[in-house]
Short mmCIF file of C-alpha atoms in Angstrom, two decimals:
data_model
loop_
_atom_site.label_atom_id
_atom_site.label_comp_id
_atom_site.label_asym_id
_atom_site.label_seq_id
_atom_site.Cartn_x
_atom_site.Cartn_y
_atom_site.Cartn_z
CA MET A 1 299.60 54.15 18.24
CA ALA A 2 297.02 55.97 20.10
CA PHE A 3 299.46 58.90 20.55
CA TRP A 4 300.45 59.39 17.12
CA ALA A 5 296.63 59.10 15.86
CA ALA A 6 295.78 62.21 18.35
CA ILE A 7 298.81 63.76 16.78
CA LEU A 8 297.33 63.70 13.39
CA TRP A 9 294.03 64.21 14.33
CA ALA A 10 295.39 67.75 15.95
CA LEU A 11 297.24 68.25 12.96
CA LEU A 12 294.37 67.82 10.54
CA ALA A 13 292.18 69.89 12.89
CA SER A 14 294.91 72.92 12.71
CA VAL A 15 294.84 72.66 9.24
CA LEU A 16 291.37 72.90 8.67
CA GLY A 17 291.14 75.62 11.04
CA GLY A 18 293.64 77.51 9.09
CA LEU A 19 291.51 76.88 5.75
CA TYR A 20 288.36 77.90 7.89
CA LEU A 21 290.05 81.28 8.94
CA LEU A 22 291.40 82.10 5.42
CA GLY A 23 287.91 81.56 3.79
CA ALA A 24 288.62 78.26 1.93
CA PHE A 25 285.30 77.04 2.67
CA ARG A 26 283.24 80.17 2.32
CA ARG A 27 280.03 79.86 0.05
CA ARG A 28 277.83 82.64 -1.28
CA ARG A 29 274.76 83.26 0.59
CA ALA A 30 271.52 84.03 -0.98
CA THR A 31 271.49 87.91 -0.38
CA GLU A 32 275.36 88.23 -1.37
CA PRO A 33 276.64 88.78 -5.28
CA PRO A 34 278.42 85.95 -7.43
CA LEU A 35 281.06 84.64 -5.73
CA ASP A 36 284.36 83.35 -7.45
CA LYS A 37 287.35 81.71 -5.81
CA GLY A 38 289.11 80.96 -8.98
CA HIS A 39 290.75 77.34 -9.36
CA ILE A 40 294.16 78.13 -7.06
CA PRO A 41 293.64 77.64 -3.18
CA TRP A 42 294.46 80.96 -1.34
CA LEU A 43 295.80 82.33 -4.57
CA GLY A 44 292.57 82.78 -6.27
CA TYR A 45 292.98 85.16 -8.99
CA ALA A 46 296.37 86.96 -7.55
CA LEU A 47 298.27 86.01 -10.53
CA ASP A 48 295.60 87.26 -13.25
CA PHE A 49 294.73 90.32 -11.23
CA ARG A 50 298.62 90.95 -10.86
CA LYS A 51 299.15 90.71 -14.54
CA ASN A 52 296.45 93.19 -15.84
CA SER A 53 294.04 94.54 -13.35
CA ALA A 54 291.83 96.44 -15.91
CA GLU A 55 291.41 93.58 -18.15
CA PHE A 56 290.82 90.83 -15.46
CA LEU A 57 287.75 93.07 -14.03
CA LYS A 58 286.09 93.63 -17.14
CA LYS A 59 286.29 89.77 -17.67
CA MET A 60 284.49 89.56 -14.37
CA GLN A 61 281.85 92.21 -14.78
CA ARG A 62 281.25 90.31 -18.32
CA ARG A 63 280.92 87.10 -16.24
CA HIS A 64 279.47 88.18 -13.56
CA GLY A 65 277.85 91.31 -13.60
CA ASP A 66 278.05 94.72 -12.20
CA ILE A 67 278.81 93.31 -8.61
CA PHE A 68 281.05 90.76 -7.57
CA THR A 69 283.25 89.19 -4.98
CA VAL A 70 286.63 87.48 -5.95
CA LEU A 71 289.54 85.83 -4.04
CA ILE A 72 293.02 87.59 -4.40
CA GLY A 73 295.66 86.54 -2.07
CA GLY A 74 293.85 85.09 0.74
CA HIS A 75 291.56 88.10 1.32
CA TYR A 76 287.72 88.35 -0.47
CA PHE A 77 287.19 91.57 -2.33
CA THR A 78 283.76 92.68 -3.64
CA PHE A 79 283.90 94.97 -6.62
CA ILE A 80 281.56 97.61 -7.82
CA MET A 81 281.78 98.23 -11.56
CA ASP A 82 278.71 100.69 -11.92
CA PRO A 83 279.84 103.85 -10.63
CA PHE A 84 275.74 104.93 -10.16
CA SER A 85 275.73 102.52 -7.26
CA PHE A 86 278.53 104.21 -5.11
CA GLY A 87 276.34 106.96 -3.81
CA THR A 88 273.99 104.25 -2.35
CA ILE A 89 277.15 102.50 -0.70
CA VAL A 90 278.90 105.33 0.33
CA LYS A 91 275.85 106.51 2.59
CA ALA A 92 275.06 103.42 4.09
CA SER A 93 275.31 103.42 8.05
CA ARG A 94 278.34 102.39 9.63
CA ALA A 95 276.23 99.45 11.32
CA LYS A 96 276.27 97.98 8.05
CA LEU A 97 279.29 99.37 6.59
CA ASP A 98 282.30 100.58 8.17
CA PHE A 99 285.10 102.16 6.08
CA GLN A 100 287.77 103.46 8.99
CA ARG A 101 289.19 100.28 9.70
CA PHE A 102 289.64 99.32 5.84
CA ALA A 103 290.93 102.77 5.15
CA GLY A 104 293.29 102.77 7.62
CA GLU A 105 295.18 99.61 6.52
CA LEU A 106 294.84 100.91 3.04
CA VAL A 107 296.52 104.25 3.79
CA ALA A 108 299.25 102.08 5.87
CA ARG A 109 299.80 99.72 2.63
CA VAL A 110 300.06 102.36 -0.05
CA PHE A 111 301.62 105.38 1.55
CA GLY A 112 303.41 103.98 4.65
CA TYR A 113 301.18 106.40 7.04
CA HIS A 114 299.73 104.89 10.15
CA HIS A 115 296.85 107.17 11.59
CA SER A 116 295.90 107.83 14.87
CA GLU A 117 292.53 108.48 16.28
CA ASN A 118 292.91 112.27 16.18
CA ASP A 119 293.40 112.37 12.24
CA HIS A 120 289.99 111.96 11.25
CA LYS A 121 288.94 114.91 13.68
CA ILE A 122 291.95 117.15 12.44
CA VAL A 123 291.03 116.88 8.71
CA GLN A 124 287.29 117.69 9.30
CA VAL A 125 287.81 120.85 10.88
CA ALA A 126 290.34 121.96 8.60
CA SER A 127 288.29 120.55 5.74
CA THR A 128 285.13 122.42 7.07
CA LYS A 129 287.18 125.99 7.35
CA HIS A 130 289.23 125.65 3.90
CA LEU A 131 286.94 123.66 1.72
CA ALA A 132 283.42 125.22 2.05
CA GLY A 133 282.55 129.30 2.45
CA ASP A 134 285.17 131.55 2.34
CA GLY A 135 287.95 129.51 2.72
CA LEU A 136 286.67 127.48 -0.56
CA ALA A 137 286.65 130.82 -2.18
CA VAL A 138 290.27 131.31 -1.33
CA MET A 139 291.35 127.72 -2.37
CA THR A 140 289.56 128.18 -5.65
CA GLN A 141 291.55 131.38 -6.34
CA ALA A 142 294.70 129.89 -5.94
CA MET A 143 293.74 126.95 -8.02
CA MET A 144 292.71 129.22 -10.88
CA GLU A 145 295.80 131.44 -10.86
CA ASN A 146 298.15 128.18 -11.26
CA LEU A 147 295.59 126.66 -14.08
CA ARG A 148 296.29 130.36 -15.59
CA THR A 149 300.01 130.17 -14.95
CA LEU A 150 300.35 126.27 -16.38
CA LEU A 151 298.24 127.04 -19.34
CA PHE A 152 299.20 130.17 -20.43
CA HIS A 153 303.17 130.35 -19.53
CA LYS A 154 305.27 130.53 -22.45
CA ARG A 155 308.79 128.92 -21.80
CA GLY A 156 311.98 130.47 -23.18
CA SER A 157 312.42 134.62 -24.29
CA ARG A 158 309.17 136.49 -24.85
CA GLU A 159 310.12 136.52 -28.91
CA GLU A 160 310.12 132.70 -29.02
CA GLU A 161 306.64 131.21 -29.81
CA ARG A 162 306.55 127.93 -27.88
CA PRO A 163 305.46 125.30 -30.50
CA TRP A 164 302.25 123.35 -30.35
CA GLN A 165 302.25 119.82 -29.01
CA GLU A 166 299.59 117.34 -29.51
CA ASP A 167 298.55 114.96 -26.57
CA GLY A 168 295.73 113.09 -25.55
CA LEU A 169 292.79 114.76 -23.98
CA PHE A 170 293.06 112.68 -20.58
CA HIS A 171 296.77 112.85 -20.25
CA PHE A 172 296.59 116.64 -20.83
CA SER A 173 293.52 117.20 -18.13
CA TYR A 174 295.22 114.94 -15.60
CA ASN A 175 298.50 116.74 -15.99
CA ILE A 176 296.90 120.28 -15.84
CA VAL A 177 294.66 119.34 -12.84
CA PHE A 178 297.11 117.56 -10.86
CA ARG A 179 299.55 120.05 -11.08
CA ALA A 180 297.63 123.19 -10.37
CA GLY A 181 296.49 121.42 -7.39
CA TYR A 182 299.61 120.39 -6.15
CA LEU A 183 300.93 123.95 -6.27
CA ALA A 184 297.45 125.48 -5.14
CA LEU A 185 297.90 123.02 -1.97
CA PHE A 186 301.86 123.05 -1.43
CA GLY A 187 302.41 126.57 -2.41
CA ASN A 188 305.03 128.27 -4.73
CA LYS A 189 308.51 128.60 -4.57
CA PRO A 190 309.56 132.35 -3.36
CA GLY A 191 310.22 135.13 -5.54
CA ASN A 192 311.63 138.61 -4.62
CA GLY A 193 312.35 140.54 -7.69
CA PRO A 194 310.88 140.17 -11.20
CA GLN A 195 313.80 138.14 -12.35
CA ASP A 196 313.40 135.63 -9.35
CA LYS A 197 309.53 135.78 -9.91
CA VAL A 198 310.47 134.28 -13.47
CA LYS A 199 312.92 131.64 -12.29
CA ALA A 200 310.55 130.44 -9.66
CA THR A 201 307.73 130.16 -11.66
CA GLU A 202 310.21 127.94 -14.23
CA HIS A 203 311.29 126.05 -11.30
CA ASP A 204 307.44 125.39 -10.14
CA LEU A 205 306.32 124.32 -13.65
CA SER A 206 309.56 122.17 -13.99
CA GLN A 207 309.01 120.43 -10.63
CA SER A 208 305.61 119.82 -10.95
CA GLU A 209 305.95 118.37 -14.24
CA GLU A 210 308.44 115.89 -12.77
CA LEU A 211 306.35 115.14 -9.92
CA PHE A 212 303.28 114.53 -12.04
CA ASN A 213 305.69 112.10 -13.91
CA GLU A 214 306.57 110.05 -11.19
CA PHE A 215 303.11 110.25 -9.56
CA ARG A 216 301.74 108.52 -13.05
CA LYS A 217 304.11 105.63 -12.25
CA TYR A 218 302.60 105.42 -8.66
CA ASP A 219 299.20 105.59 -10.18
CA ARG A 220 299.70 102.52 -12.45
CA LEU A 221 300.89 100.52 -9.31
CA PHE A 222 298.34 101.45 -6.98
CA PRO A 223 295.61 98.84 -7.71
CA ARG A 224 298.11 95.92 -7.49
CA LEU A 225 299.74 97.77 -4.36
CA ALA A 226 296.16 98.40 -2.82
CA TYR A 227 295.69 94.67 -2.89
CA ALA A 228 299.04 93.69 -1.57
CA VAL A 229 299.78 91.58 -5.38
CA LEU A 230 302.72 93.80 -6.57
CA PRO A 231 305.81 91.16 -7.95
CA PRO A 232 309.06 92.60 -6.17
CA GLY A 233 310.76 94.96 -8.82
CA ASP A 234 307.48 96.94 -8.48
CA LYS A 235 307.06 96.52 -4.69
CA MET A 236 310.77 97.97 -4.87
CA GLU A 237 309.52 100.90 -7.27
CA ALA A 238 306.56 101.66 -5.44
CA GLU A 239 308.89 102.04 -1.93
CA ARG A 240 310.96 104.57 -3.94
CA LEU A 241 308.05 106.62 -5.09
CA LYS A 242 306.74 106.60 -1.56
CA ARG A 243 310.10 107.86 0.08
CA LEU A 244 309.88 110.68 -2.72
CA PHE A 245 306.85 111.79 -2.14
CA TRP A 246 307.27 111.69 1.72
CA GLN A 247 310.56 114.08 1.15
CA VAL A 248 308.80 116.74 -1.91
CA LEU A 249 305.75 116.86 0.66
CA SER A 250 307.62 117.15 4.18
CA VAL A 251 306.96 119.91 6.38
CA LYS A 252 310.40 121.25 5.93
CA ASN A 253 309.94 121.68 2.37
CA SER A 254 306.45 123.14 2.62
CA ARG A 255 307.74 125.74 4.96
CA GLN A 256 310.21 127.07 2.40
CA LYS A 257 307.11 127.80 -0.14
CA ASP A 258 305.03 130.90 -0.28
CA ASN A 259 301.11 130.54 -0.72
CA ILE A 260 300.55 127.26 1.24
CA SER A 261 297.31 126.72 1.59
CA GLY A 262 295.43 126.90 4.80
CA TRP A 263 294.17 123.67 4.75
CA VAL A 264 297.63 122.30 4.65
CA SER A 265 299.50 124.14 6.97
CA ASP A 266 296.42 123.87 9.55
CA GLN A 267 296.84 120.54 9.59
CA GLU A 268 300.70 120.34 9.97
CA GLN A 269 299.97 122.72 13.00
CA PHE A 270 297.42 120.55 14.76
CA LEU A 271 299.34 117.43 14.06
CA ALA A 272 302.40 119.09 15.83
CA GLU A 273 300.28 120.42 18.67
CA ALA A 274 298.71 116.86 19.09
#
């Protein structure tokens, strides 16, 4: 009898210890934002967040205000809904708030990339060189040229006028800026003669449009992917899209382009030499 009692006590202690480590007994402290764990143990609001993340956050904001913490799939996440508060939080010292560990886990989850200790330094060096001063002027010029191509290029023969197309302002801006940024960073298809350049431009327009459409699919999945609450079907779609992006943005493909940005080429070189 004493033996079975010891087994039961050990089992109970293990269960309680596991629940404690999972944060089941967590309570809001005096200096913390509102805490909402939902009604389902461990899962919390995972199902609500999976169903419609935007509406869920709006509902929590109406209930708790601009800053709140919720339980989603065994993890506690604090959301800050007021964009004017971001600057203060980002500038906080690492002793209070360190993004590196979380960023590493997030990048691995959403892009399948496991960073090394030198990655941050490589990005910092390339960004200082190409996203500031003279380097930024070069990048800005490339961006402007691609914006001009996207906005004013007419498909078809010169005699044909492209018909007007109506679109929402957000989608139009998102489309143009994404495609111009992609072409400015990862280059253009080579074209030797005038005819080749026309075909190369058409290819850039078509390929960037296709990539944008695929990225929009990924963008819609991103919030739930980041919090690991995607259903199986959407998770398979996210994996397909990640493989597509890895292929399109691979070093092998980038070396076949002209006008690739120094920000990208330098990082590729640094990583190859690391």
